[in-house]
mmCIF file of C-alpha atoms in Angstrom:
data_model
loop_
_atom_site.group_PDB
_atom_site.id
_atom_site.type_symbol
_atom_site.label_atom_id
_atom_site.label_comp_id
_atom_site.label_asym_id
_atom_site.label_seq_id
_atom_site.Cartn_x
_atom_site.Cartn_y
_atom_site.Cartn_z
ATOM 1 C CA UNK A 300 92.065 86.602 39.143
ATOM 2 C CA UNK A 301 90.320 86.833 35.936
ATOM 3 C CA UNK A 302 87.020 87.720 34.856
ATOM 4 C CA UNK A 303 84.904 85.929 32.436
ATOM 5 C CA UNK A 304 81.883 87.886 29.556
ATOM 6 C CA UNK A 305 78.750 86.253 29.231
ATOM 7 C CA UNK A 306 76.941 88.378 27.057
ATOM 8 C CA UNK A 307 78.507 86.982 23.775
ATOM 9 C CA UNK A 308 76.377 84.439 21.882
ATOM 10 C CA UNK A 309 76.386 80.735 22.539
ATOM 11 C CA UNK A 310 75.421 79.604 19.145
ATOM 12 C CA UNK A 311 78.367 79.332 16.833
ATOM 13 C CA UNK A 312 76.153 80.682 13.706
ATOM 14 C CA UNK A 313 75.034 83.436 15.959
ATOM 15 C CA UNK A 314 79.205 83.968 16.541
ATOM 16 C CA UNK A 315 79.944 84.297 13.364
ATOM 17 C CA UNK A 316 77.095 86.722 12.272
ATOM 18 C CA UNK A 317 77.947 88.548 14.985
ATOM 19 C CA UNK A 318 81.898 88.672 14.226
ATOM 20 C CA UNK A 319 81.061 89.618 10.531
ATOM 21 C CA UNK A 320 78.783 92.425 11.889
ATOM 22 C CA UNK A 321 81.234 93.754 14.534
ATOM 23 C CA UNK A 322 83.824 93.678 11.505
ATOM 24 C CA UNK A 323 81.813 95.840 8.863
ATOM 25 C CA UNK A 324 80.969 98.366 11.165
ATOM 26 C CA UNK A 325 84.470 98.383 12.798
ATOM 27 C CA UNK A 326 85.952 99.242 8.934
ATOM 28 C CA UNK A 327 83.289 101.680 8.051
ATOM 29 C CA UNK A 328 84.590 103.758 11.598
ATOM 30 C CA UNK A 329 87.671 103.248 11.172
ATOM 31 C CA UNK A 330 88.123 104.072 7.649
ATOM 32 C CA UNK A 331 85.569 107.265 8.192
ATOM 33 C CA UNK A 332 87.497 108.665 11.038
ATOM 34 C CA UNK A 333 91.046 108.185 9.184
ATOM 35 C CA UNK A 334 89.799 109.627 5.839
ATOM 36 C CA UNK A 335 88.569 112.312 8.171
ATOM 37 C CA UNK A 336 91.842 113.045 9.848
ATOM 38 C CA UNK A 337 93.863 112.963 6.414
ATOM 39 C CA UNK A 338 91.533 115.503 4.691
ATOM 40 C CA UNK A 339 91.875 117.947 7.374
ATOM 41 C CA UNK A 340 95.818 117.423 7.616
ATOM 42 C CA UNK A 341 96.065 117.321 3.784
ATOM 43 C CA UNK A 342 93.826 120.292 2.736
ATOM 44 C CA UNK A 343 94.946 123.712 3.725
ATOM 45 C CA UNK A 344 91.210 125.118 3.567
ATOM 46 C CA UNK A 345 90.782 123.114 6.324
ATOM 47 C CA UNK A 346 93.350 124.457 8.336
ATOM 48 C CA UNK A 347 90.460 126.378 11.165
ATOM 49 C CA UNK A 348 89.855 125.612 14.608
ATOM 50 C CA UNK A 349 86.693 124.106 13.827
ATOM 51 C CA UNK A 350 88.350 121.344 11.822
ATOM 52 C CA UNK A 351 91.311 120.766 13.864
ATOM 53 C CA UNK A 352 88.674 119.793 16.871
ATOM 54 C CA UNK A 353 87.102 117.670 14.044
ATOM 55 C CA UNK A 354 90.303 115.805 12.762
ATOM 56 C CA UNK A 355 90.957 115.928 16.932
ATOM 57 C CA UNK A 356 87.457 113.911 17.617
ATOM 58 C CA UNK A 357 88.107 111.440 14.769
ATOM 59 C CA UNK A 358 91.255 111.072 16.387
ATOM 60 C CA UNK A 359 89.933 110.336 19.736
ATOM 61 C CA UNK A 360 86.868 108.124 18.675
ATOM 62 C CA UNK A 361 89.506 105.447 16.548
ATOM 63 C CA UNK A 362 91.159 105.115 19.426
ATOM 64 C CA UNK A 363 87.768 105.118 21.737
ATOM 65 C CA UNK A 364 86.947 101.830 20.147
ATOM 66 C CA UNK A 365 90.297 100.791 19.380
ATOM 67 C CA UNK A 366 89.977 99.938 23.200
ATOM 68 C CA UNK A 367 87.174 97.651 23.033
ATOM 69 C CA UNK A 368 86.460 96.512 19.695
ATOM 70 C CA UNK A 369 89.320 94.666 18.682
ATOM 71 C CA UNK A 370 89.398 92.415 21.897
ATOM 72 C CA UNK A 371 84.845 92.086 21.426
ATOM 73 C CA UNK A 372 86.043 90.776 17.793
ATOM 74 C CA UNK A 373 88.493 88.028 19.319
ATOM 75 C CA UNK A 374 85.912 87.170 22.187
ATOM 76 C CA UNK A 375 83.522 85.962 19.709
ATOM 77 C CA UNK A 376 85.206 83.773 18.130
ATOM 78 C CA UNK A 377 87.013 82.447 20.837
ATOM 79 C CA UNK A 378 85.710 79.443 23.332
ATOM 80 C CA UNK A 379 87.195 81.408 26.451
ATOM 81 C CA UNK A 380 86.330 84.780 26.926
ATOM 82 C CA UNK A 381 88.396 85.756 29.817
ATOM 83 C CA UNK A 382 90.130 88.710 31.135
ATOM 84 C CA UNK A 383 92.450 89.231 33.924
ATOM 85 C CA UNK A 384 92.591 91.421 36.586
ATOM 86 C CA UNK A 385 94.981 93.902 35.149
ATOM 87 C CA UNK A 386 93.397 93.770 31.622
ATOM 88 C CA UNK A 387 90.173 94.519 32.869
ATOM 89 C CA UNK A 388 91.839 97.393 34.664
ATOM 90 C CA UNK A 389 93.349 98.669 31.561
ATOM 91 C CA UNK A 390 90.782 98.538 29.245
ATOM 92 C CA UNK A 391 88.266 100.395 31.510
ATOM 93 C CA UNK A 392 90.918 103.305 31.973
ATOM 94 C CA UNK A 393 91.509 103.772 28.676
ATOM 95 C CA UNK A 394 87.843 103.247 27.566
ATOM 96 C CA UNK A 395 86.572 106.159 29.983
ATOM 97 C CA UNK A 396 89.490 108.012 29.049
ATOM 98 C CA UNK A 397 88.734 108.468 25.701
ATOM 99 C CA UNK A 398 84.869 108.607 26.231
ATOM 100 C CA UNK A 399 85.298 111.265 28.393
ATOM 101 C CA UNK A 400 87.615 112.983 26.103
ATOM 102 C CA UNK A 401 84.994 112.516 23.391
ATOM 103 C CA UNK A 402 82.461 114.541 25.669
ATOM 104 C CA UNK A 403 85.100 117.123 26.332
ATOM 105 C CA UNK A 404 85.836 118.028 22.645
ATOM 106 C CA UNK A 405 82.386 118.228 22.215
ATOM 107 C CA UNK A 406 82.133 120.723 24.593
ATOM 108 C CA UNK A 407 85.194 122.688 22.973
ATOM 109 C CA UNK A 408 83.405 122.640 19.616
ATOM 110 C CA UNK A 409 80.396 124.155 21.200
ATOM 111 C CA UNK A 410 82.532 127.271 22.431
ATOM 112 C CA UNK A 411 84.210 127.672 18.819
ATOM 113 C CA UNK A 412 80.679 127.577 17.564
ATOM 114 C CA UNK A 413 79.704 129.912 19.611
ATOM 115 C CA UNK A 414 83.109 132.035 19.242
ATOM 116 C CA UNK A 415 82.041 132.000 15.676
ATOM 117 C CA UNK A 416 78.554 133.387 15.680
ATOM 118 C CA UNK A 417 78.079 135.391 18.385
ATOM 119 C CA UNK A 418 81.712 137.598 17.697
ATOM 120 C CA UNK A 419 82.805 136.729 14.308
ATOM 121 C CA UNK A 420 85.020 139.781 14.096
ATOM 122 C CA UNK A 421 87.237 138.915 17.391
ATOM 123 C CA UNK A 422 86.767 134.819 16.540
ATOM 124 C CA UNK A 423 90.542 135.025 14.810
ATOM 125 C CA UNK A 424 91.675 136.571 18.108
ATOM 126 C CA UNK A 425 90.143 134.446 19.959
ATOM 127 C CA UNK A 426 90.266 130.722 18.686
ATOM 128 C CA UNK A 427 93.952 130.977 17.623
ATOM 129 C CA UNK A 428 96.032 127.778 17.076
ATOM 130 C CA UNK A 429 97.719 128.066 20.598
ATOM 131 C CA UNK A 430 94.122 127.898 22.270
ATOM 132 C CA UNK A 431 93.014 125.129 20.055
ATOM 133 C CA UNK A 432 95.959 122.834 21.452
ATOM 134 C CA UNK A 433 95.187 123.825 25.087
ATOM 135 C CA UNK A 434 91.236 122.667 24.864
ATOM 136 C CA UNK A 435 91.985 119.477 22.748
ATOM 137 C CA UNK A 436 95.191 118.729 25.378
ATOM 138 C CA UNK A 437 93.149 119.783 27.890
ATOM 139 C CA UNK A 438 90.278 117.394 27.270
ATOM 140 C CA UNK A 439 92.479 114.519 26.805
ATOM 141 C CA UNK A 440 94.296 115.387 29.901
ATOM 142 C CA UNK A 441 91.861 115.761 32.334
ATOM 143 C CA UNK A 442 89.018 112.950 30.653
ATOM 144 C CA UNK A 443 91.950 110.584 31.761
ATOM 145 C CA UNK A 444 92.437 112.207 34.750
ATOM 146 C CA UNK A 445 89.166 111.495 35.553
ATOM 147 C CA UNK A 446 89.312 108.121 34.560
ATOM 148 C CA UNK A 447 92.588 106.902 36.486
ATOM 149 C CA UNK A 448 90.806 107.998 39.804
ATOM 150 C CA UNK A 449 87.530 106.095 39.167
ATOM 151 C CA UNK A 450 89.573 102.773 38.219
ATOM 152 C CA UNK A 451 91.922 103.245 41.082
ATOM 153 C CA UNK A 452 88.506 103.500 43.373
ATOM 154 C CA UNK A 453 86.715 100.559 41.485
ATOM 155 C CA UNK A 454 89.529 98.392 41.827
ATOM 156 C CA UNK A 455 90.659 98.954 45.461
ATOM 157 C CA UNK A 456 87.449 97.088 46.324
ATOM 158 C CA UNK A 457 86.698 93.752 47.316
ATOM 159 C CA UNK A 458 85.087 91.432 44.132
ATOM 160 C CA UNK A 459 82.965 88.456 45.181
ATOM 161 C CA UNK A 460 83.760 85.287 44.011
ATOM 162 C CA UNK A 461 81.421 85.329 40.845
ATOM 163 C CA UNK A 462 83.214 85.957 38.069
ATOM 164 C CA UNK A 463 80.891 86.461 35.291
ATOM 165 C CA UNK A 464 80.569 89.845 33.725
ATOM 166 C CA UNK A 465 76.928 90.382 32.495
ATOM 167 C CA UNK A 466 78.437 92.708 29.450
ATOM 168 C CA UNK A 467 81.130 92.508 25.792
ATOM 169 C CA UNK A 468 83.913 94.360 27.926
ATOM 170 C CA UNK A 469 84.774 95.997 31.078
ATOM 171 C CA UNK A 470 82.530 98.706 31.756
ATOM 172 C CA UNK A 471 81.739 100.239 35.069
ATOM 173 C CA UNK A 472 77.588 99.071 35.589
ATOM 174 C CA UNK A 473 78.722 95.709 34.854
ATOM 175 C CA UNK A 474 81.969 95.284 36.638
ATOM 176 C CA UNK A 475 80.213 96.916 40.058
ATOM 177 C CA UNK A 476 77.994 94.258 40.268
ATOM 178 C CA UNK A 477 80.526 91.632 41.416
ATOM 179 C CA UNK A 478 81.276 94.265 44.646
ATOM 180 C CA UNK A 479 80.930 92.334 48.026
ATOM 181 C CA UNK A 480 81.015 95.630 49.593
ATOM 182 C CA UNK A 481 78.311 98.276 50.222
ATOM 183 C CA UNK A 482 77.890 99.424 47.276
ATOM 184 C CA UNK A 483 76.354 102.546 47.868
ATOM 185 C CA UNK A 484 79.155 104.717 48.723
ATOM 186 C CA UNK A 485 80.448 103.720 45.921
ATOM 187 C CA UNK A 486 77.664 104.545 43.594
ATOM 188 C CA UNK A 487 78.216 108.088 44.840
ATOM 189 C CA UNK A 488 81.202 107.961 43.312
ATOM 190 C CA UNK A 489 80.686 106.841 39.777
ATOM 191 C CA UNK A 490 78.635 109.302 39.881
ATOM 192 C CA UNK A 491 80.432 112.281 40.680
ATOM 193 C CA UNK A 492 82.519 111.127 37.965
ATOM 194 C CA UNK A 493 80.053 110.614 35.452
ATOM 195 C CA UNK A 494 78.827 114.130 36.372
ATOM 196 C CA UNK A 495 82.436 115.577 35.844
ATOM 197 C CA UNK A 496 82.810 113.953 32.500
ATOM 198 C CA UNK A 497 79.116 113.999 31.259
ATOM 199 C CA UNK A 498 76.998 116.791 32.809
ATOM 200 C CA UNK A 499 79.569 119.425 33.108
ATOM 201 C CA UNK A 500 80.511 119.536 29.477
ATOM 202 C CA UNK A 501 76.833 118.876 28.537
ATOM 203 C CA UNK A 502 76.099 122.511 30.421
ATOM 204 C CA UNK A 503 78.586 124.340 28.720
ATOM 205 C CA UNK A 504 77.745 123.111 25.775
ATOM 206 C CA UNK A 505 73.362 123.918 26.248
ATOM 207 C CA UNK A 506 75.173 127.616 27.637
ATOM 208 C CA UNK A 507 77.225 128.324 24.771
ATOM 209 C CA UNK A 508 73.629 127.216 22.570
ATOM 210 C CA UNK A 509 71.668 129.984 24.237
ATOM 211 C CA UNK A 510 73.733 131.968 23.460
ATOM 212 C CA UNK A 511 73.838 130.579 19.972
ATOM 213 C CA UNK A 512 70.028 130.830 19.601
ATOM 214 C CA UNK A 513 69.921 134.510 21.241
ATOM 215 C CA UNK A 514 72.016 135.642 18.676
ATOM 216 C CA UNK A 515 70.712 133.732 15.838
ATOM 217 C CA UNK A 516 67.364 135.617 16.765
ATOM 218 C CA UNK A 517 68.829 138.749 16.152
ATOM 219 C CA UNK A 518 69.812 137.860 12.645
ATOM 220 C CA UNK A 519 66.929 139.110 10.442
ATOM 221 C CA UNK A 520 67.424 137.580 6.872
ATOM 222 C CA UNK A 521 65.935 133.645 7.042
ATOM 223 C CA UNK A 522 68.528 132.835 4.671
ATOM 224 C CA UNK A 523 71.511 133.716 7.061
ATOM 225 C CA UNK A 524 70.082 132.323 10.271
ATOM 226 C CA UNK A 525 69.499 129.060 7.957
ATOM 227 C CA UNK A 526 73.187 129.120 7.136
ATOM 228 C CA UNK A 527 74.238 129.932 10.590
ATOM 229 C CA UNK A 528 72.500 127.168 12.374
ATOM 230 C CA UNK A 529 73.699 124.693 9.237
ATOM 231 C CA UNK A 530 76.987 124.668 10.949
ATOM 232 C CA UNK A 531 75.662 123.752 14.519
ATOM 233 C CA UNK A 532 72.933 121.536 13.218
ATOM 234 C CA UNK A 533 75.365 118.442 13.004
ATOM 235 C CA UNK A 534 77.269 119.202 16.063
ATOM 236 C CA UNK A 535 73.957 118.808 17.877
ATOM 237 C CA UNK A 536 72.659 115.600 16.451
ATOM 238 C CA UNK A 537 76.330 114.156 17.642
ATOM 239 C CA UNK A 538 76.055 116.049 21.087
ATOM 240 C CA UNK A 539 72.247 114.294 21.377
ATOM 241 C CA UNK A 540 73.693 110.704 20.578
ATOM 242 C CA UNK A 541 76.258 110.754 22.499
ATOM 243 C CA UNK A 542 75.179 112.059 25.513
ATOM 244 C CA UNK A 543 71.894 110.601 25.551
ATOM 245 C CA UNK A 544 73.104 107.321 25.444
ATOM 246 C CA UNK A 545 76.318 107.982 28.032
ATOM 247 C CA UNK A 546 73.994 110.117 30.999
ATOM 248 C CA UNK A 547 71.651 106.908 30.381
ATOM 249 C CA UNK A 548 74.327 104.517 31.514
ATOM 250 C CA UNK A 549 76.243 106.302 33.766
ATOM 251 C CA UNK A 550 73.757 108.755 35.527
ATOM 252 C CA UNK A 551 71.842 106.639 37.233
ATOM 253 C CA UNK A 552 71.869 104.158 40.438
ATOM 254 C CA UNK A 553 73.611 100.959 39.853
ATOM 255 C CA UNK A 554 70.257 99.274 40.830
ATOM 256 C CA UNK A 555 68.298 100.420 37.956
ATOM 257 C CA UNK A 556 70.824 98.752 35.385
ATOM 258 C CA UNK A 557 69.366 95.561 33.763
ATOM 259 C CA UNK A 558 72.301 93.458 31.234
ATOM 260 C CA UNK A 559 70.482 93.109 28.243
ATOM 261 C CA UNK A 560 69.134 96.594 28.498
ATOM 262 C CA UNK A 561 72.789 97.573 29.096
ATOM 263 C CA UNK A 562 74.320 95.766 26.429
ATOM 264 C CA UNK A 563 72.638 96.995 23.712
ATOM 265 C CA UNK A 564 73.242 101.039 25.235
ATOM 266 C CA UNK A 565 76.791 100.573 25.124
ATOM 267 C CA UNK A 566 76.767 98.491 21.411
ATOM 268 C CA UNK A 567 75.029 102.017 20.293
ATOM 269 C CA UNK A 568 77.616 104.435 21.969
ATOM 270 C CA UNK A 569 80.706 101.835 21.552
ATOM 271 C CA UNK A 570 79.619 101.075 17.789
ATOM 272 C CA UNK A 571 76.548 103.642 16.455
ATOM 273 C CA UNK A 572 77.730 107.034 17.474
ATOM 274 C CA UNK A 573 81.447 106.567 15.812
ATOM 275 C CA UNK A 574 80.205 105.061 13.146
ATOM 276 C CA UNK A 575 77.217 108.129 12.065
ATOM 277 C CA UNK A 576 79.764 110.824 13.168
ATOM 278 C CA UNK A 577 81.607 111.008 10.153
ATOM 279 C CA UNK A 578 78.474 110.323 8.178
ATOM 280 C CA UNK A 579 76.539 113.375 9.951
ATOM 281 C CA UNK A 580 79.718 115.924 9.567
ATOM 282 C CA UNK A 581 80.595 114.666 6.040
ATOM 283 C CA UNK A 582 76.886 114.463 4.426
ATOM 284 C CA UNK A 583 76.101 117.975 5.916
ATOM 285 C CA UNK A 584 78.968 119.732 5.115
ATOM 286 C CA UNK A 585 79.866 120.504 1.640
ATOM 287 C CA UNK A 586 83.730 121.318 2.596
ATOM 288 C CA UNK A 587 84.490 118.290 4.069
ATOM 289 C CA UNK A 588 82.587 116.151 0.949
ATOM 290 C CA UNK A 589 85.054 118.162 -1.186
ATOM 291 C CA UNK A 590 87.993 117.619 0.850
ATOM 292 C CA UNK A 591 87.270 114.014 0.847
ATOM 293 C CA UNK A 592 86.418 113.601 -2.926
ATOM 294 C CA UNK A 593 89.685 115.234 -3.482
ATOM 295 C CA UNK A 594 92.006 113.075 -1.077
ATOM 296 C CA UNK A 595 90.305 109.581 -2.528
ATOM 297 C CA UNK A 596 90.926 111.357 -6.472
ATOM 298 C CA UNK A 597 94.856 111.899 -5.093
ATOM 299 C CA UNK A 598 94.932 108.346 -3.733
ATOM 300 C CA UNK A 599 93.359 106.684 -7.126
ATOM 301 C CA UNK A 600 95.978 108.848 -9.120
ATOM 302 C CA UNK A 601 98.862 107.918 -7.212
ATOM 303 C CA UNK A 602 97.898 104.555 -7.076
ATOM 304 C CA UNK A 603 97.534 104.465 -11.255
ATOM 305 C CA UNK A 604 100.559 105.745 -11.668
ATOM 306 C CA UNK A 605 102.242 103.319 -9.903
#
C-alpha cells in the first residue's frame, strides 16, 4: 500500500520556486544549528549546562527536519510523490520523536533557567554534568517513547481506499483522515499524546517562569532584573513559536483541521521555528556571537593556510 501527497504544486515553475525556497532555508538551518553545535563543543566558556541543552536542541532540530525535509525537496521535483506503507510509518515516528524531544528540552532549559536565578549559589550543585545527560537522554527517550505508541495505534487501523494525503509528509491530522473507522476514539488518543508531549512540558515550563518572575521581583536594581530576564527573553520567544504552532495542530479535534490551513502550520514549525532559533539565541546573546565569530576566524585560518 502506498500513499500519495497532494499538497505539492502542480505547476512546474511553481516546483521549482518552491524547491529553490525549501533549499535556502534548509542550508540556513542546517548550517545555523551545526555552527551552533561546534561552538559549544569547541569553546570551553561554553562548557555550562545552559549551552550543552543548547548545542543538545540544535542537535535535535537538524535531525527534526532531517526527517522531512530532504524527502519534501525530492517530492517536488519528482512526477510521483508516493510513499509506502512502512515509509510513512517511519517518517511519522521519527518526526514526533524529535518534535517531542524538541518540546522536552525546552522544558529542561526552563528548569536550568530557573536553577539559575532563583538559587544561583546551589545552581553548580544542582545542574551538574551528570544531571544534564539524564534530562537531555531523558527527553529523547521518552519523546520517542511517546511517539512509537501513537504510530503503533495510528497504524493498527483500518485506511480507506483513498490514498491521497492532503499534506508535504506524513503527519498525524492528515494521515487520520483516510481512517474508515470511528474516528473518535481515536482522536482521544492523539490527544492524550499531544498532551504528554505538548502541554505537560509547556506547564513546567509557565511553573518554573513564576517562579522566574517572583524572584525577578525581588531584585531591586532595574539594571540586574534587565540582565536577568536577558537570558530568558530568547528562550521564551522559542517556547512561544514552537508551542503555539504545535498545541494548534495537535490540540484540537481532528474535525476542525482544514489542509491548506494545515499546511502552512506545519511549513512554519517544520521550516520557521528551526530556522529563527539560532538567529534568536545567537543575535541576543553576546557569548554565543563571540563563540561563533571565533570558530568561522579558526575555519578561514586553517583554510588559508592550506
Amino acid at each position: 500500500m502506498e500513499f500519495v501527497f497532494l499538497a505539492y504544486p502542480s505547476c512546474p515553475e511553481l516546483r521549482i520556486l518552491s524547491f529553490l525556497a525549501v533549499s535556502l532555508v534548509y542550508t540556513f538551518i542546517i548550517t545555523g544549528n551545526v555552527l551552533i553545535v561546534v561552538s559549544i563543543h569547541t569553546e570551553v566558556r561554553l562548557h555550562t549546562p545552559m549551552y550543552y541543552f543548547l548545542g543538545s536542541l540544535s542537535g535535535v532540530e537538524i535531525c527534526y527536519t532531517a526527517v522531512v525535509v530532504p524527502h519534501i525537496l525530492a517530492n517536488t521535483l519528482q512526477s510521483e510523490k508516493t510513499i509506502s506503507l512502512l515509509g510513512c510509518a517511519t517518517q511519522m515516528v521519527f518526526f514526533i520523536g524529535f518534535g517531542s524531544a524538541d518540546c522536552f528540552l525546552l522544558a529542561t532549559m526552563a528548569y536550568d533557567r530557573y536553577v539559575a536565578i532563583c538559587h544561583p549559589l546551589q545552581y553548580p550543585l544542582i545542574m551538574t554534568l551528570a544531571l544534564c545527560v539524564c534530562f537531555i537522554v531523558a527527553s529523547v527517550v521518552i519523546g520517542f517513547f511517546l511517539s512509537l505508541q501513537l504510530v503503533a495505534f495510528i497504524f493498527s487501523l483500518p485506511f480507506c481506499r483513498a490514498r491521497g494525503i492532503e499534506h508535504f509528509f506524513c503527519d498525524v491530522p492528515p494521515v487520520m483522515h483516510l481512517f474508515c473507522a470511528n474516528s473518535h476514539t481515536h482522536e482521544h488518543s492523539v490527544l492524550v499524546a499531544a498532551t504528554l508531549a505538548i502541554a505537560v512540558p509547556f506547564f513546567l515550563i509557565t511553573t518554573s517562569y513564576a517562579f522566574i518572575v517572583a524572584a525577578l521581583l525581588k531584585i531591586h536594581p532595574a539594571a540586574g532584573r534587565l540582565r536577568a530576564f536577558s537570558t530568558c527573553s530568547s528562550h521564551l520567544i522559542v517556547v512561544l513559536l514552537q508551542y503555539g504552532c504545535c498545541a494548534f495542530m495537535y490540540l484540537r479535534p481532528n474535525s476542525s483541521h482544514y489542509p491548506k490551513q494545515d499546511q502552512f502550520i506545519s511549513l512554519v514549525y517544520t521550516l520557521g521555528t528551526p530556522l529563527l532559533n539560532p538567529l534568536i539565541y545567537t543575535l541576543r546573546n553576546s557569548e554565543m556571537k563571540g563563540a561563533l565569530g571565533r570558530v568561522l576566524i579558526r575555519n578561514c585560518l586553517s583554510r588559508n593556510i592550506q
